[in-house]
PDB file of C-alpha atoms in Angstrom:
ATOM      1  CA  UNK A   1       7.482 -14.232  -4.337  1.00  0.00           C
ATOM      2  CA  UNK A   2       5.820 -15.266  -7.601  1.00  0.00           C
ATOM      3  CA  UNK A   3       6.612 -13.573 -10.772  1.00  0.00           C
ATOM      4  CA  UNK A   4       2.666 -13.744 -11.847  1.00  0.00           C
ATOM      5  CA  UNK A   5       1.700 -12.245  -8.177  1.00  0.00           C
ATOM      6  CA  UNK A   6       3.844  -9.288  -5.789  1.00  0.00           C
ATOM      7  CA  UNK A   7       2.215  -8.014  -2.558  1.00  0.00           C
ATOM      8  CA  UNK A   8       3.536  -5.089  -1.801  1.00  0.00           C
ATOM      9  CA  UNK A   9       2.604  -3.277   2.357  1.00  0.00           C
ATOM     10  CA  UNK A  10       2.639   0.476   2.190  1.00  0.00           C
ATOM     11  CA  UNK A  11       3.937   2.332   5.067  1.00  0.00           C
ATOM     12  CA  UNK A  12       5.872   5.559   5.770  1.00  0.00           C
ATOM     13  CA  UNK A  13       8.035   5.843   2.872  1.00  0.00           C
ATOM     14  CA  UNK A  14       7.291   8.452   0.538  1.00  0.00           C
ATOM     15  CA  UNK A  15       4.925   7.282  -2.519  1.00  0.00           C
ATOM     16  CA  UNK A  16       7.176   7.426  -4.912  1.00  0.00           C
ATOM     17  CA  UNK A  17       8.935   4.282  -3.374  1.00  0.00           C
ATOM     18  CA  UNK A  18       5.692   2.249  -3.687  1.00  0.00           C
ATOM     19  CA  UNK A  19       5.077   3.302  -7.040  1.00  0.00           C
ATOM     20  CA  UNK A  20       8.793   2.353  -8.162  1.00  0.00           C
ATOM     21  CA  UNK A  21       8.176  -1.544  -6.203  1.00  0.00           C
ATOM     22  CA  UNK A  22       5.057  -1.461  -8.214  1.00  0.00           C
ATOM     23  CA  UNK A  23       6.320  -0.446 -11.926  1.00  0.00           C
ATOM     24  CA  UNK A  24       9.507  -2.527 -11.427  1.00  0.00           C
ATOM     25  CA  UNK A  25       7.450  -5.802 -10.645  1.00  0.00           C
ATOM     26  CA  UNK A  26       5.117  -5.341 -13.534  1.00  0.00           C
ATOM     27  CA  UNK A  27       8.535  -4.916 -15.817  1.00  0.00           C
ATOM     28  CA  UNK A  28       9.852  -8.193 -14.089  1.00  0.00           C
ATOM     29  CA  UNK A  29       6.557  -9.980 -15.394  1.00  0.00           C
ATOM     30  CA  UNK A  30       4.183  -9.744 -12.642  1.00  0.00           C
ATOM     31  CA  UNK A  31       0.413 -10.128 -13.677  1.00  0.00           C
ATOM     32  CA  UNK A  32      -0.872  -8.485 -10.332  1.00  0.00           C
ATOM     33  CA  UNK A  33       0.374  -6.036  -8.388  1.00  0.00           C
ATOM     34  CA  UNK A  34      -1.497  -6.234  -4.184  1.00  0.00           C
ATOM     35  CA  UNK A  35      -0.683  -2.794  -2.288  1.00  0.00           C
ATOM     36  CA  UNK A  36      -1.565  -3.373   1.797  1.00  0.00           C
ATOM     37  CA  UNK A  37      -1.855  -0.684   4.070  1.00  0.00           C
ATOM     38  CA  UNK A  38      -3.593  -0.104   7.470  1.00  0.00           C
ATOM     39  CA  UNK A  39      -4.377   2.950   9.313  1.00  0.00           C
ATOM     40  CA  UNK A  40      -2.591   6.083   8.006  1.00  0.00           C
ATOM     41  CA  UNK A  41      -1.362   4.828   5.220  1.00  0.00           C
ATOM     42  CA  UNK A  42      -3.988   4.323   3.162  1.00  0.00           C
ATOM     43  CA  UNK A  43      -4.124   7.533   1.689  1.00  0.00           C
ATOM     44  CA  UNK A  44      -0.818   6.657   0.660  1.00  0.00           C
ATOM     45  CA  UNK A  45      -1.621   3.268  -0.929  1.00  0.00           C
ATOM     46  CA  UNK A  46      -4.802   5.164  -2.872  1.00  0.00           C
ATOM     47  CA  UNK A  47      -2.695   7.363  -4.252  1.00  0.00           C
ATOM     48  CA  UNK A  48       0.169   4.866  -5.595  1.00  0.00           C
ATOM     49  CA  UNK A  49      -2.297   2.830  -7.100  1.00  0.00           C
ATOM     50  CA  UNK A  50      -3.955   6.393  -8.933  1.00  0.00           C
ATOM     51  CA  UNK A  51      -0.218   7.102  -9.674  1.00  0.00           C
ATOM     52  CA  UNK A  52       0.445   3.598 -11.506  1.00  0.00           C
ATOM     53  CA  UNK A  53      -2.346   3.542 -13.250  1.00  0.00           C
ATOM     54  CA  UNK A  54      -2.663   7.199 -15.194  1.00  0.00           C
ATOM     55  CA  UNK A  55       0.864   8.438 -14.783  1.00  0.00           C
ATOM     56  CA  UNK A  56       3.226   5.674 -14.892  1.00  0.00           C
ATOM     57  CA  UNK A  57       1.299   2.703 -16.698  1.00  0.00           C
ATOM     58  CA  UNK A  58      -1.275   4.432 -18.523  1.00  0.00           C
ATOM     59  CA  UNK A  59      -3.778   2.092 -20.241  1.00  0.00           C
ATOM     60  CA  UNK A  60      -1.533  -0.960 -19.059  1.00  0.00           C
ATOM     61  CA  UNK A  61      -2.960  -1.323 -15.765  1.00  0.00           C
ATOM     62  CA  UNK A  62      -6.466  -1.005 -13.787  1.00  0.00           C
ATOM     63  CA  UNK A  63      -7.943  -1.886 -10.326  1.00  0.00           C
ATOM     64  CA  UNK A  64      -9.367  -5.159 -10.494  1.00  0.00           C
ATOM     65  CA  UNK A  65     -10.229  -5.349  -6.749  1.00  0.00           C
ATOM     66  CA  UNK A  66     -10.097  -3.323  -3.621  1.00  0.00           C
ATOM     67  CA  UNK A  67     -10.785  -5.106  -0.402  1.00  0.00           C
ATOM     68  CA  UNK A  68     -11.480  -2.831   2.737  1.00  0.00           C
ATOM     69  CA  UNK A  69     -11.110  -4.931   5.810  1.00  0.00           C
ATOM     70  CA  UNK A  70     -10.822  -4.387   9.651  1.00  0.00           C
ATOM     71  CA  UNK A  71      -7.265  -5.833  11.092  1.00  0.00           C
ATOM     72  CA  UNK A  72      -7.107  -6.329  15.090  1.00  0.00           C
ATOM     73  CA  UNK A  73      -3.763  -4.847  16.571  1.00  0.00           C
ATOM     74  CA  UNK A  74      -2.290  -5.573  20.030  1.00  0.00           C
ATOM     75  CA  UNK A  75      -1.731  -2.318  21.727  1.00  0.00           C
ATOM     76  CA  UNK A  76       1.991  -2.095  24.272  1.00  0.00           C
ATOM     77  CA  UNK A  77      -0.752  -1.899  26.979  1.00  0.00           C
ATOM     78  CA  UNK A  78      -1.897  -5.494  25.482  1.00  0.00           C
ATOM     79  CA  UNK A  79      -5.503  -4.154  24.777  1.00  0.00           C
ATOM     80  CA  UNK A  80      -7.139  -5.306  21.508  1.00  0.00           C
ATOM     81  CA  UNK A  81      -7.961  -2.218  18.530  1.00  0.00           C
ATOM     82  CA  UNK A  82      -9.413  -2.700  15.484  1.00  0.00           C
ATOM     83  CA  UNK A  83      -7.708  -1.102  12.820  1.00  0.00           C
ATOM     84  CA  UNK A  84      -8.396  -0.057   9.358  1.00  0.00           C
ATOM     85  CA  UNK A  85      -7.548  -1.871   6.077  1.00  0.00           C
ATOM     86  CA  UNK A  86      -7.031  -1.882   2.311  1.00  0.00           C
ATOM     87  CA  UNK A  87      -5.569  -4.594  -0.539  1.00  0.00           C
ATOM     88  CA  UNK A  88      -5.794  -2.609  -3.625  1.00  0.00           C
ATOM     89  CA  UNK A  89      -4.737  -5.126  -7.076  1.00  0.00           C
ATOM     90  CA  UNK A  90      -4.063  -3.894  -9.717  1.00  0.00           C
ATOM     91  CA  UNK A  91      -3.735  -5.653 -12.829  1.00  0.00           C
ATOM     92  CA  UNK A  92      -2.151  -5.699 -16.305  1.00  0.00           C
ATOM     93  CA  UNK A  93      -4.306  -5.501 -19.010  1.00  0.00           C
TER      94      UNK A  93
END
């Protein structure tokens, strides 16, 4: 990964473990931050991005961007289902 770009996928771990992967690449240099999430967890990606921004990075970072986008999944059963999406970047000021 680039030091001037981190992607980071949000899943099932608690929020606080997004926000940390977040705050520790901006302190290692990173211009912009990506969260990804899909389905369920994009309540979870919303609210480390709301996190970084006013709690732990106040006035450092903002939202430049959010994407919403539809991902196709392969179900066990090998049937086709669209999914829900988000890429939220945030960037330093």
């Amino acid at each position: 990964m680039s030091t001037q770009e981190t992607t980071i996928l949000v899943g099932k771990k608690p929020t606080t473990s997004y926000v940390i992967a977040a705050v520790m690449s901006f302190n290692a240099g990173a211009k912009k931050v990506t969260l990804k999430a899909r389905g369920g967890a994009i309540a979870r990606a919303v609210s480390t991005a709301v996190m970084i921004r006013d709690r732990f990075l106040p006035g450092q970072v903002k939202v430049s961007d959010i994407r919403l986008l539809t991902d196709k999944v392969t179900t066990q059963q090998g049937k086709e289902r669209a999914v829900a999406a988000i890429e939220i970047v945030l960037e330093r000021v």
